[in-house]
mmCIF file of C-alpha atoms in Angstrom:
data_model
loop_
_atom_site.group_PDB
_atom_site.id
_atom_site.type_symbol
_atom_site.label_atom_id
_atom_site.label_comp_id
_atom_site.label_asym_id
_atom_site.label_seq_id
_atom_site.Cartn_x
_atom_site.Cartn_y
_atom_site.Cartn_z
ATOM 1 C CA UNK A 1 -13.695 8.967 -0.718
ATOM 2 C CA UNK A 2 -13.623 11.799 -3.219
ATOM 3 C CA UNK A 3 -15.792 14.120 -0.726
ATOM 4 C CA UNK A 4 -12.883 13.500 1.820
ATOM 5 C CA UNK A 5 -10.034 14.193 -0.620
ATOM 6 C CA UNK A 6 -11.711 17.690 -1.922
ATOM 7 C CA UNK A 7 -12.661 18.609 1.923
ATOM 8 C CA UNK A 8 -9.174 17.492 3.259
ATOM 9 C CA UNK A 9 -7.171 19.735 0.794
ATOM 10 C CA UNK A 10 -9.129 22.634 0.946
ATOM 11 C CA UNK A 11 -8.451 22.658 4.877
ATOM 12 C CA UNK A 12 -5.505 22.618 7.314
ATOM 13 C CA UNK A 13 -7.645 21.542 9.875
ATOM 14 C CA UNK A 14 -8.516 17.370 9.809
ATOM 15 C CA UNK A 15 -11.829 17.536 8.264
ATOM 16 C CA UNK A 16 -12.023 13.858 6.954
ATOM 17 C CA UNK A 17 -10.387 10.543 7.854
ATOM 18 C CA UNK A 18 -8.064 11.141 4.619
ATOM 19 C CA UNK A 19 -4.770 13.583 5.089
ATOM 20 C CA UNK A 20 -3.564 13.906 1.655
ATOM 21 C CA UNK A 21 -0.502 15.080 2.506
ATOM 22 C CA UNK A 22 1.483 17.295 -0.327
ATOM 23 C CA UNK A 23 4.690 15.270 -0.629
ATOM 24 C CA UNK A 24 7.998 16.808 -0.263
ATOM 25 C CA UNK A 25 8.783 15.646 -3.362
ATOM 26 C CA UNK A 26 9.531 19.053 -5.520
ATOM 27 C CA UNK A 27 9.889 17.507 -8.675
ATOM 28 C CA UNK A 28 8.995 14.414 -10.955
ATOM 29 C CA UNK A 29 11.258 12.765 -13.292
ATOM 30 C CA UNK A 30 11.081 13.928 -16.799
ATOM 31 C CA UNK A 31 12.398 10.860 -18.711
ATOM 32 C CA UNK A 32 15.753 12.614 -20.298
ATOM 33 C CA UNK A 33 17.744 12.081 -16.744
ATOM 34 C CA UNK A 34 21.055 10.048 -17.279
ATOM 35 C CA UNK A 35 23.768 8.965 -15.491
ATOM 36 C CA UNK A 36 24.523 6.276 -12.016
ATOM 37 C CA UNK A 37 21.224 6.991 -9.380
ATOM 38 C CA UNK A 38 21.428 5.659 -6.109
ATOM 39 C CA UNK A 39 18.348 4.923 -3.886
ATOM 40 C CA UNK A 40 17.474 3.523 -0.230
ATOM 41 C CA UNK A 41 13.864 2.258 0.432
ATOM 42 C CA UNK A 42 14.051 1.741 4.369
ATOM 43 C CA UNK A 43 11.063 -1.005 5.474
ATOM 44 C CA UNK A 44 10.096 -2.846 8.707
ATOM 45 C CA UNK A 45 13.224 -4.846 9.650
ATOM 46 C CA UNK A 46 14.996 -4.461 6.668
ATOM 47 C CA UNK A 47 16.049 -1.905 3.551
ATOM 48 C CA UNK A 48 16.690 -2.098 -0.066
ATOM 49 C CA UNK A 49 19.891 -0.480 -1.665
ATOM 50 C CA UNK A 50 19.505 0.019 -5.270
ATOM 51 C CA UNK A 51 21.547 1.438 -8.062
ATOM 52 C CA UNK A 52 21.158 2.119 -11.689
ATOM 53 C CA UNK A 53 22.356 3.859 -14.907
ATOM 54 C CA UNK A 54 19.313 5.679 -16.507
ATOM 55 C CA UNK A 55 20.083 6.611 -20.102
ATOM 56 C CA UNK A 56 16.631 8.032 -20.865
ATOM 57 C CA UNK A 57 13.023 7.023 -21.411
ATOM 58 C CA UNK A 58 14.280 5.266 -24.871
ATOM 59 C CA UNK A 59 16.908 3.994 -23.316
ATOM 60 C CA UNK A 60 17.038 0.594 -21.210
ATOM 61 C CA UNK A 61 18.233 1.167 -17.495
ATOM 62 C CA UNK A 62 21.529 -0.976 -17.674
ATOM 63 C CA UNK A 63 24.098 -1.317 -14.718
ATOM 64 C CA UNK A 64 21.103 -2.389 -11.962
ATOM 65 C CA UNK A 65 21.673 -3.679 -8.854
ATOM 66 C CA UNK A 66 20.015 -4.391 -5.515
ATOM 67 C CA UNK A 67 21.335 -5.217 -2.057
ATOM 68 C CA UNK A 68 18.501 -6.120 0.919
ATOM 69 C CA UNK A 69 19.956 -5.749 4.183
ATOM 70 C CA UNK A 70 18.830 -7.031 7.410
ATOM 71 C CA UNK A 71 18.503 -4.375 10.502
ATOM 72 C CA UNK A 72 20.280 -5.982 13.621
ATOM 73 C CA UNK A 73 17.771 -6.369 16.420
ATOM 74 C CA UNK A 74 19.619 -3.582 18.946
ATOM 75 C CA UNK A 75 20.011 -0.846 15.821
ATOM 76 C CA UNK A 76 15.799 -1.464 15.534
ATOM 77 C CA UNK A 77 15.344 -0.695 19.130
ATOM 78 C CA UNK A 78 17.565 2.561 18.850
ATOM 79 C CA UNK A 79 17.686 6.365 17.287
ATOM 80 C CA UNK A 80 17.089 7.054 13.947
ATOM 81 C CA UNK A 81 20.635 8.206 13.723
ATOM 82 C CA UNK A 82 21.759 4.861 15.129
ATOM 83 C CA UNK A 83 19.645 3.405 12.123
ATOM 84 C CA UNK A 84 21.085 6.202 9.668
ATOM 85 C CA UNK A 85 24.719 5.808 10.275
ATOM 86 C CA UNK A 86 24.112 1.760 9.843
ATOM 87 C CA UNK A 87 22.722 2.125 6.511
ATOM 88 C CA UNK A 88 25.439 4.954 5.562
ATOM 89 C CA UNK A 89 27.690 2.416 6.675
ATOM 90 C CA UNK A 90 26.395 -0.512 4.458
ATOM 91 C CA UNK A 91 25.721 2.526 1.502
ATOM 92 C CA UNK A 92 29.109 3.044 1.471
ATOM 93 C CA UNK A 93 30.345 -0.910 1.360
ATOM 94 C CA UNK A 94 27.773 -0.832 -1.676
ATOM 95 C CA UNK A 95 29.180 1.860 -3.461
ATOM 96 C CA UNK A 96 32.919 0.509 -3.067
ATOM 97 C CA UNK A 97 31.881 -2.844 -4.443
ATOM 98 C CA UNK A 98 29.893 -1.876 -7.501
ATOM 99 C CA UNK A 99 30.886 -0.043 -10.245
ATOM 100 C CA UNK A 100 31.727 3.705 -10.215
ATOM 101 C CA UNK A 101 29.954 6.600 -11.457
ATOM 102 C CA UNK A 102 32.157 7.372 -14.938
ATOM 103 C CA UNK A 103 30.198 10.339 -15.656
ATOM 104 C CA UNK A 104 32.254 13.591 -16.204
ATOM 105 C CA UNK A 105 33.242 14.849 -12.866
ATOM 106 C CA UNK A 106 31.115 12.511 -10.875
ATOM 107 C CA UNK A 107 34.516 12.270 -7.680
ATOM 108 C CA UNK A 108 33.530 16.324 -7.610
ATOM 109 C CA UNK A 109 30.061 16.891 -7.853
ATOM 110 C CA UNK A 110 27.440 16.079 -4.773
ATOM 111 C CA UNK A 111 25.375 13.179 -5.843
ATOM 112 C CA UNK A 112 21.349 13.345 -4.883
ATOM 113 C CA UNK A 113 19.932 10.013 -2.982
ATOM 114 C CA UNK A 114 16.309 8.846 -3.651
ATOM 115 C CA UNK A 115 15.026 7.930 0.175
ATOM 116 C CA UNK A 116 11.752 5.990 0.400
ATOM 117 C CA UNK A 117 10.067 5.128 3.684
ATOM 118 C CA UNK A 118 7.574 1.698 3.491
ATOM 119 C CA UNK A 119 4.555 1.559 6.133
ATOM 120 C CA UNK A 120 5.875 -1.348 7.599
ATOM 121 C CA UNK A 121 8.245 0.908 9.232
ATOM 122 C CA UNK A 122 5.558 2.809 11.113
ATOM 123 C CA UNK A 123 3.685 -0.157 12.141
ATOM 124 C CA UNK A 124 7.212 -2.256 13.150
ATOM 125 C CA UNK A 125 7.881 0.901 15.268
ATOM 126 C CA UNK A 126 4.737 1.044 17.119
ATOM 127 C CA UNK A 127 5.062 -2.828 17.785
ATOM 128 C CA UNK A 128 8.649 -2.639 18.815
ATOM 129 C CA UNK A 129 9.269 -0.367 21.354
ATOM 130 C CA UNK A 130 11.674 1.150 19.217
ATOM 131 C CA UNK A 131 12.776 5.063 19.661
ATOM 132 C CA UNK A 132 11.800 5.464 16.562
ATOM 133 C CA UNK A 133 8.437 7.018 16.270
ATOM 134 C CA UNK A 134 7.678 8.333 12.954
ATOM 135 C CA UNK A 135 5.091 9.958 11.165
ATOM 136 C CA UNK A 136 3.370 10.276 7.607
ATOM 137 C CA UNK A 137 5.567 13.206 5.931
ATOM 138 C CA UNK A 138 4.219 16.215 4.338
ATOM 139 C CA UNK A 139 6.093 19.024 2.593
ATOM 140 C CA UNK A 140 5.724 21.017 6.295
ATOM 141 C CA UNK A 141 6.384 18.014 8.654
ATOM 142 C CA UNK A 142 9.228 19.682 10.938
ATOM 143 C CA UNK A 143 9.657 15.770 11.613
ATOM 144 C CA UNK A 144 10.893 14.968 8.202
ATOM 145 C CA UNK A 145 13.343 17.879 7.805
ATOM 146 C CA UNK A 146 14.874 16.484 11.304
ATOM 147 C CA UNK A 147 15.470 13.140 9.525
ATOM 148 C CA UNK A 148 16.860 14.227 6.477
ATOM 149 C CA UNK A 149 19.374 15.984 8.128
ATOM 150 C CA UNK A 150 20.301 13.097 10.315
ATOM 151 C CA UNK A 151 20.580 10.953 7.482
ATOM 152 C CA UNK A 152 22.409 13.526 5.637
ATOM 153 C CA UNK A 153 24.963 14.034 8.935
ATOM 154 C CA UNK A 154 25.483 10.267 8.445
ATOM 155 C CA UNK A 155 26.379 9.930 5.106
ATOM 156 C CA UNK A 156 29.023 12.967 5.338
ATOM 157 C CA UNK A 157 30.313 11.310 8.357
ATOM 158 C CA UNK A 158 31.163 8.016 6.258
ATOM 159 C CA UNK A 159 32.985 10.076 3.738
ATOM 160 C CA UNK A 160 29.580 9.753 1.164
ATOM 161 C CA UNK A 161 28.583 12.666 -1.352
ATOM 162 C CA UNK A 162 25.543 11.851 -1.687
ATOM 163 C CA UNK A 163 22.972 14.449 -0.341
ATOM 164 C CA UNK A 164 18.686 13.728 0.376
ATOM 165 C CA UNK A 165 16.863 16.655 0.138
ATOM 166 C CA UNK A 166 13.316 14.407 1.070
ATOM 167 C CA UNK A 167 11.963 11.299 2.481
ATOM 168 C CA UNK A 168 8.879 10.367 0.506
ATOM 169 C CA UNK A 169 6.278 7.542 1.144
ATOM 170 C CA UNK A 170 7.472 4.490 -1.455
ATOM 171 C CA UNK A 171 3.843 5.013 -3.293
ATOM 172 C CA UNK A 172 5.329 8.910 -4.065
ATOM 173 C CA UNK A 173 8.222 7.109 -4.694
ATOM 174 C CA UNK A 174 6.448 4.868 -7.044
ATOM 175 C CA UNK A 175 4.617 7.866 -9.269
ATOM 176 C CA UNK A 176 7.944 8.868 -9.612
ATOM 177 C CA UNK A 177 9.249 6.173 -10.933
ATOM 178 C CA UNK A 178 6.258 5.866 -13.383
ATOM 179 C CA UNK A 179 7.005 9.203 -14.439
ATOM 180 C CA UNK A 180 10.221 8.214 -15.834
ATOM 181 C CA UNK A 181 8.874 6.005 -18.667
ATOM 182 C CA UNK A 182 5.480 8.276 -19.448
ATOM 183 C CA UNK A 183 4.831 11.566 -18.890
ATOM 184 C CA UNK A 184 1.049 10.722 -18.680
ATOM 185 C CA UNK A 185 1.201 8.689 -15.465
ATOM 186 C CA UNK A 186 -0.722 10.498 -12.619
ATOM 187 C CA UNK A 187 -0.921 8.232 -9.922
ATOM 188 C CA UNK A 188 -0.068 5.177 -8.392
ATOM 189 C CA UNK A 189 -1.143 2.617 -6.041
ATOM 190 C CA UNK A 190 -0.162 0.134 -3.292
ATOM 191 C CA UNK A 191 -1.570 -2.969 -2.622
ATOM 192 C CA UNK A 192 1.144 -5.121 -0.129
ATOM 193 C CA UNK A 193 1.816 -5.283 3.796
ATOM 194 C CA UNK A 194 0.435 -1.663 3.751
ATOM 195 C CA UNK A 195 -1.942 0.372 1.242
ATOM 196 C CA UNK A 196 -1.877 3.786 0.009
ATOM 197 C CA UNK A 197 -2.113 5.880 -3.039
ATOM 198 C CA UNK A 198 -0.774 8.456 -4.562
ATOM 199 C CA UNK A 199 -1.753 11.475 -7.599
ATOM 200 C CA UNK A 200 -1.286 14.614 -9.265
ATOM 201 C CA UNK A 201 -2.737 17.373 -8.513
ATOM 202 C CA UNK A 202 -3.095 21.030 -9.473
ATOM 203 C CA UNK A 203 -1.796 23.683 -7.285
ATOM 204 C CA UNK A 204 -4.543 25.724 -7.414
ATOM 205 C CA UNK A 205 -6.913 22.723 -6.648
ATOM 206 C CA UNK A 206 -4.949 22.654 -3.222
ATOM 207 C CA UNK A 207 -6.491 25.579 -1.091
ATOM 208 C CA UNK A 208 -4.530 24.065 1.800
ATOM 209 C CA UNK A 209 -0.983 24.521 0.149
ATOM 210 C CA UNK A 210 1.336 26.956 1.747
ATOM 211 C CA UNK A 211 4.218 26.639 -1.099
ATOM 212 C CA UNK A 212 6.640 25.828 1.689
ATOM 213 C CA UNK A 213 9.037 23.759 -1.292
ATOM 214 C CA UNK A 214 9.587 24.819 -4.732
ATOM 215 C CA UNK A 215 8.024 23.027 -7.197
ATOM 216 C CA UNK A 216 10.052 22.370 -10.751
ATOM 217 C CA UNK A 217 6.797 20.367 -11.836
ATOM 218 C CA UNK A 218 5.222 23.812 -13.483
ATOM 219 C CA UNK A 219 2.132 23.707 -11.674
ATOM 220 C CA UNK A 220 1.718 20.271 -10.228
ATOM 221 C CA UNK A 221 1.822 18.777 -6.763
ATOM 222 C CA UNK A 222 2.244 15.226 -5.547
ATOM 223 C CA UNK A 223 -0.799 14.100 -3.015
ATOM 224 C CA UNK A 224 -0.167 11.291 -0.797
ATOM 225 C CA UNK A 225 -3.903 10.113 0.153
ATOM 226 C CA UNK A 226 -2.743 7.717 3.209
ATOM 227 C CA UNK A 227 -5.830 6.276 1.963
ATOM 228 C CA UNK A 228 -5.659 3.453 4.454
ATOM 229 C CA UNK A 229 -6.751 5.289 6.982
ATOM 230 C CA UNK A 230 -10.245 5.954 5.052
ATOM 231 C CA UNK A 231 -12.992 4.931 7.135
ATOM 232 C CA UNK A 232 -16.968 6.048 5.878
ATOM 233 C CA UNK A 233 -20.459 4.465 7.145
ATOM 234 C CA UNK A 234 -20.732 2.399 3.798
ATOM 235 C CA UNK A 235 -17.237 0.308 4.111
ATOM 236 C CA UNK A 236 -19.115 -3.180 4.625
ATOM 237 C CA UNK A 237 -17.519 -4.061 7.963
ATOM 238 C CA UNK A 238 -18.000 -7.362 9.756
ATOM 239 C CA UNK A 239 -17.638 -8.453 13.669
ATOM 240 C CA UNK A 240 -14.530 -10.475 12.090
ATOM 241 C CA UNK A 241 -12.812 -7.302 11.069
ATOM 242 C CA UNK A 242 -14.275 -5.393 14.658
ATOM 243 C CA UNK A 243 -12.571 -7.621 16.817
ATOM 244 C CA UNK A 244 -9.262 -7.619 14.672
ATOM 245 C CA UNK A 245 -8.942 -3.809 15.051
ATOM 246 C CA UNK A 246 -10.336 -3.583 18.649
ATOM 247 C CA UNK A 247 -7.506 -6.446 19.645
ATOM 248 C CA UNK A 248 -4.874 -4.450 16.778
ATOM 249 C CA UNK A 249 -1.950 -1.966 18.048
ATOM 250 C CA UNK A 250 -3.768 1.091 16.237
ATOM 251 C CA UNK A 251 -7.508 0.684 17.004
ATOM 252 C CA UNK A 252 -10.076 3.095 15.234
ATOM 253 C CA UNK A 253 -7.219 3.910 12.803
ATOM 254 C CA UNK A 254 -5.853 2.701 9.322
ATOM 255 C CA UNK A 255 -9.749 1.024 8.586
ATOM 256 C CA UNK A 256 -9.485 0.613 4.847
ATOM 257 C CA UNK A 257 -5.985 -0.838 5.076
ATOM 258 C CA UNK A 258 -6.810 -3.614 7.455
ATOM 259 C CA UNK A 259 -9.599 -4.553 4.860
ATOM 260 C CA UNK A 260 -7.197 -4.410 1.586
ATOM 261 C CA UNK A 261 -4.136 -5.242 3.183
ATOM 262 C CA UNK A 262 -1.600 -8.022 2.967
ATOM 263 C CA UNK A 263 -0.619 -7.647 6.815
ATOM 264 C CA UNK A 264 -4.640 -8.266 7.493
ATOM 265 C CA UNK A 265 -5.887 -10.797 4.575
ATOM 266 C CA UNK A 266 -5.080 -13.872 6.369
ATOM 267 C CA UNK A 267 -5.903 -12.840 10.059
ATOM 268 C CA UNK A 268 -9.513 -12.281 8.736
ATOM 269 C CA UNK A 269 -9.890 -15.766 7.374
ATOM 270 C CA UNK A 270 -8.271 -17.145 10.145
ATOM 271 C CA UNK A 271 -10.858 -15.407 12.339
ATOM 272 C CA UNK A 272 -13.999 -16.667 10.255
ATOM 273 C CA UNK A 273 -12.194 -20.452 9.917
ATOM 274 C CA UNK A 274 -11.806 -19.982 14.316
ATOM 275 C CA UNK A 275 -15.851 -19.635 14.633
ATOM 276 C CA UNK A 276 -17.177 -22.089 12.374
ATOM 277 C CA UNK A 277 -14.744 -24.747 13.697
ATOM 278 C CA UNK A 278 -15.813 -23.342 17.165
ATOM 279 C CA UNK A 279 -20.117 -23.305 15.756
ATOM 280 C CA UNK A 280 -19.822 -25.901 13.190
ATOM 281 C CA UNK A 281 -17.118 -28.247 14.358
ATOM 282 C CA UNK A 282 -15.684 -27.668 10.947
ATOM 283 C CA UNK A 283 -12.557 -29.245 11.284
ATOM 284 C CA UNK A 284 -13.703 -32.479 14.079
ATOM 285 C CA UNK A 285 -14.960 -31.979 18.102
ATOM 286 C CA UNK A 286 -12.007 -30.260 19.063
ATOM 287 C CA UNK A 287 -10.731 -27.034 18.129
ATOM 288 C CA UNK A 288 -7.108 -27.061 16.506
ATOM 289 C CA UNK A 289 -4.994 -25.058 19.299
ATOM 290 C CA UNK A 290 -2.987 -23.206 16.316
ATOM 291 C CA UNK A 291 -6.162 -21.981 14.574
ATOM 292 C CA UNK A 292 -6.723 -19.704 17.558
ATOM 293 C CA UNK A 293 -3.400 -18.140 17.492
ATOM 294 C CA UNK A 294 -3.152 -14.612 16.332
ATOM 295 C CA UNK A 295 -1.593 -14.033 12.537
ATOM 296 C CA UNK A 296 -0.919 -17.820 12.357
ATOM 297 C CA UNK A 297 -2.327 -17.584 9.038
ATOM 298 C CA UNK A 298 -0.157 -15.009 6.612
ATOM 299 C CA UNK A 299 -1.653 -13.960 3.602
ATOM 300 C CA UNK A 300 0.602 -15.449 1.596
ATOM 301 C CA UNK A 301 -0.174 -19.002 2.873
ATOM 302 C CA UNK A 302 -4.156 -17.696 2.538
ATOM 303 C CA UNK A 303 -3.174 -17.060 -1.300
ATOM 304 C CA UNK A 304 -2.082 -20.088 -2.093
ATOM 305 C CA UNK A 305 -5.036 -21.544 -0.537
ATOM 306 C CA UNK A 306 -7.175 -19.109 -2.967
ATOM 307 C CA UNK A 307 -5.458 -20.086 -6.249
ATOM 308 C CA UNK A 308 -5.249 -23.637 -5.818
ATOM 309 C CA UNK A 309 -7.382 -25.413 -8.717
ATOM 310 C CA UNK A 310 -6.624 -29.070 -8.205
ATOM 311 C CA UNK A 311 -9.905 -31.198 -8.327
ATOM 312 C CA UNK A 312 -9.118 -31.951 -4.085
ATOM 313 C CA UNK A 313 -7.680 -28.635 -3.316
ATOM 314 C CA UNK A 314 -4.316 -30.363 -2.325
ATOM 315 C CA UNK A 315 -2.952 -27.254 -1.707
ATOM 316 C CA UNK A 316 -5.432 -26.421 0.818
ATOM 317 C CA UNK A 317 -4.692 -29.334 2.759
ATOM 318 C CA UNK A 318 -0.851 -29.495 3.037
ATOM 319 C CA UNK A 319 -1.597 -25.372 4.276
ATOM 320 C CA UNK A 320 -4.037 -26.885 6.953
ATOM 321 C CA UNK A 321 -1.518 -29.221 8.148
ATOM 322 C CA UNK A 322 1.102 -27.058 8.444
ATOM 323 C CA UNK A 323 -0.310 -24.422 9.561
ATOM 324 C CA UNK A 324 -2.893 -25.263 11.441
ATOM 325 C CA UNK A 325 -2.040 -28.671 12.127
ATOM 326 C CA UNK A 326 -5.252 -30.378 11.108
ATOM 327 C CA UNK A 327 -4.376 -33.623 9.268
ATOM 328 C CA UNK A 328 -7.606 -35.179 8.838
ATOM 329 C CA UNK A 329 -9.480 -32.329 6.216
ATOM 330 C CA UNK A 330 -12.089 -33.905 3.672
ATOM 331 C CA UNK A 331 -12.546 -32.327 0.213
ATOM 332 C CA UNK A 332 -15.756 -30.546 1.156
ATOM 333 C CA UNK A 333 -14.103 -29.158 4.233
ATOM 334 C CA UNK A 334 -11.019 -27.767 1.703
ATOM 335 C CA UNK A 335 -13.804 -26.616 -0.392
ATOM 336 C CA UNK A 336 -15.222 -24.697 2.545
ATOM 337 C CA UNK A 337 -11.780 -22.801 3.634
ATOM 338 C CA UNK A 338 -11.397 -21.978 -0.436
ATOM 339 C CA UNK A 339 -15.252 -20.272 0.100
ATOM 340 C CA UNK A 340 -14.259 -18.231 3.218
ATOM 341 C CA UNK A 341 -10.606 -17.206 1.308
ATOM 342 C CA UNK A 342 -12.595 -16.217 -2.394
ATOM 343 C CA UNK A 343 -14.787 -14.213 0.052
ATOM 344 C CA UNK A 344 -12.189 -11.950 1.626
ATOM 345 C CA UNK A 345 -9.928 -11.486 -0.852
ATOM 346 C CA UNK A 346 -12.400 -10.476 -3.365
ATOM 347 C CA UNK A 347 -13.532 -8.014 -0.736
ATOM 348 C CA UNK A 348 -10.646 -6.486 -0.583
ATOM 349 C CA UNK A 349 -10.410 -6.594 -4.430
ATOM 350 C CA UNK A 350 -13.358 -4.637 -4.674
ATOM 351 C CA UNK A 351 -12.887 -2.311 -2.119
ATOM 352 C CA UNK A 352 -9.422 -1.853 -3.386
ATOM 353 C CA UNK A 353 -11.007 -0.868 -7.235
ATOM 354 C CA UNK A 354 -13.349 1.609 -5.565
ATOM 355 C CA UNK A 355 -10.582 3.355 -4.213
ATOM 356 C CA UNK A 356 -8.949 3.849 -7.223
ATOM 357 C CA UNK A 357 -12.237 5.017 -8.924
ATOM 358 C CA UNK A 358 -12.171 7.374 -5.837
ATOM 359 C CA UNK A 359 -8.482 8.510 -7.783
ATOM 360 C CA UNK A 360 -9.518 8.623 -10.654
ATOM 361 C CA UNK A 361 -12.419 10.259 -10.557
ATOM 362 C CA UNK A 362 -10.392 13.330 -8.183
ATOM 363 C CA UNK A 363 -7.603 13.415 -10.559
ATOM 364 C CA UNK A 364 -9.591 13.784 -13.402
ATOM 365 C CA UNK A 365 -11.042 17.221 -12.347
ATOM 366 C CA UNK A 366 -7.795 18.376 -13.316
#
């Protein structure tokens, strides 16, 4: 992983299956802001409108609320100004209904809005059919600087001074927010539906940087990995995880995510649990119907599975029978579907750690 960070950053050409992408974001949070911050963080099917009043690093953020919207079905399918003048639209019921900015001439002054952008909403546009089509963003990407001025078209046309001068990916946006509370934060890390990390790096480590934003950060840049697309000859594949991104709406992309993932994580146990019960008979002569149905098994359901400690893994068998249907389970059977889910998810666990050595390791060349 660290070979493919140094050769993808010294190169604008795609040298390596990571893109470490130089985020648009132009500057970090110092810990002394203050004052009412707005922020969107735009998902799959949904986003997240959040407000707060930061009164600096040693003081505690007071005045914070959220509001998770839904996205109507026919606003998914359309534009992305479609999509931006709905959530200006909902912004601005959210701003009317909380309390107001009481900073000195905060009815003047143009506010800035935080904008994050969660994988989900590639992957829910490339399963959707949606217009929307949209790419990782990099401090270049002519496709981000569309967007922000679509959104920003939308929030001036529903009477909103608020202003977004980038999108970022939300594990930028995380850094950032890390940043805030300790100037000694460097990177951060997700580990949910998608999985991605992000660092600081030194300009002049960055052969590939064209200085097309200004940076405030002296001479630091922001590195979005899009680790998930990491793929390498050691990554211990199986014919389990093969056939899941063969049969997957991506194939031959986004490797390391589908074996870290939280979208992924139960699809692979499901696809081990579908061939022993089809080799062993695991679960009786005939093969439950729902255990051969795609994503029946979320990785939240396979968690609970995982954790559950009871001496007959009770757990385990109420998440049979309603997932899967299969009331008849023994204890050793329960015992077997606990194996298959310790096996994957530490996997994952481990391959996740090793990626973050990978970071660490990079970032500490600095």
């Amino acid at each position: 992983m660290v070979s493919d960070m140094q050769a993808s950053l010294a190169s604008q050409e795609e040298t390596g299956t990571l893109s470490m992408l130089v985020s648009c974001a132009a500057s970090l949070p110092k810990g002394d802001e203050r004052g009412l911050y707005y922020g969107v963080n735009l998902r799959g099917t949904n986003f997240l409108i959040l407000c707060a009043r930061l009164g600096g690093r040693n003081e505690p953020i007071s005045d914070l609320l959220r509001k998770e919207i839904s996205i109507p079905p026919n606003v998914l399918i359309g534009t992305s100004q479609e999509l931006f003048d709905y959530i200006a639209a909902e912004l601005a019921k959210f701003v009317s209904e909380n309390p107001p900015d009481d900073t000195p001439d905060a009815s003047e002054r143009e506010r800035k809005l935080g904008f994050t952008v969660s994988y989900p909403v590639d992957q829910a546009a490339a399963t959707s059919g949606s217009a929307i089509k949209w790419k990782s963003f990099s401090a270049n990407d002519t496709v981000e600087k569309a967007l922000v001025n679509d959104i920003n078209r939308a929030l001036e046309e529903h009477g909103l001074k608020f202003r977004v001068f980038s999108l970022v990916d939300d594990t930028v946006g995380n850094l950032a927010g890390g940043r805030y509370y300790n100037n000694g934060i460097v990177a951060s890390v997700t580990l949910a539906m998608g999985s991605n990390a992000a660092y600081v790096e030194l300009e002049e480590a960055v052969p590939k940087w064209q200085r097309t934003i200004p940076s405030s950060n002296l001479n630091e840049l922001v590195i979005n990995t899009e680790w998930g697309n990491f793929n390498c000859s050691n990554l211990p594949i199986t014919e389990f995880d093969s056939s899941l991104d063969a049969e997957s709406s991506n194939p031959g992309s986004r490797i390391f995510e589908k074996l870290t993932s939280a979208m992924y994580l139960g699809e692979i146990v499901r696809r081990v649990l579908l061939k022993m019960a089809q080799e062993t008979a695991l679960f009786g002569d005939v093969v439950p119907p729902e255990l051969a149905t795609p994503y029946q098994l979320r990785s939240p359901d396979m968690a609970a599975m995982h954790q559950d400690t009871s001496e007959d893994r009770d757990v385990v068998g109420e998440k049979l029978k309603e997932i899967f249907g299969i009331t008849n389970s023994t204890p050793m059977v329960r015992e077997v579907v606990v194996e298959v889910c310790d096996i994957v998810v530490e996997r994952g666990a481990r391959l996740a750690g090793a990626g973050i050595v990978g970071d660490h390791r990079k970032a500490r060349e600095n």
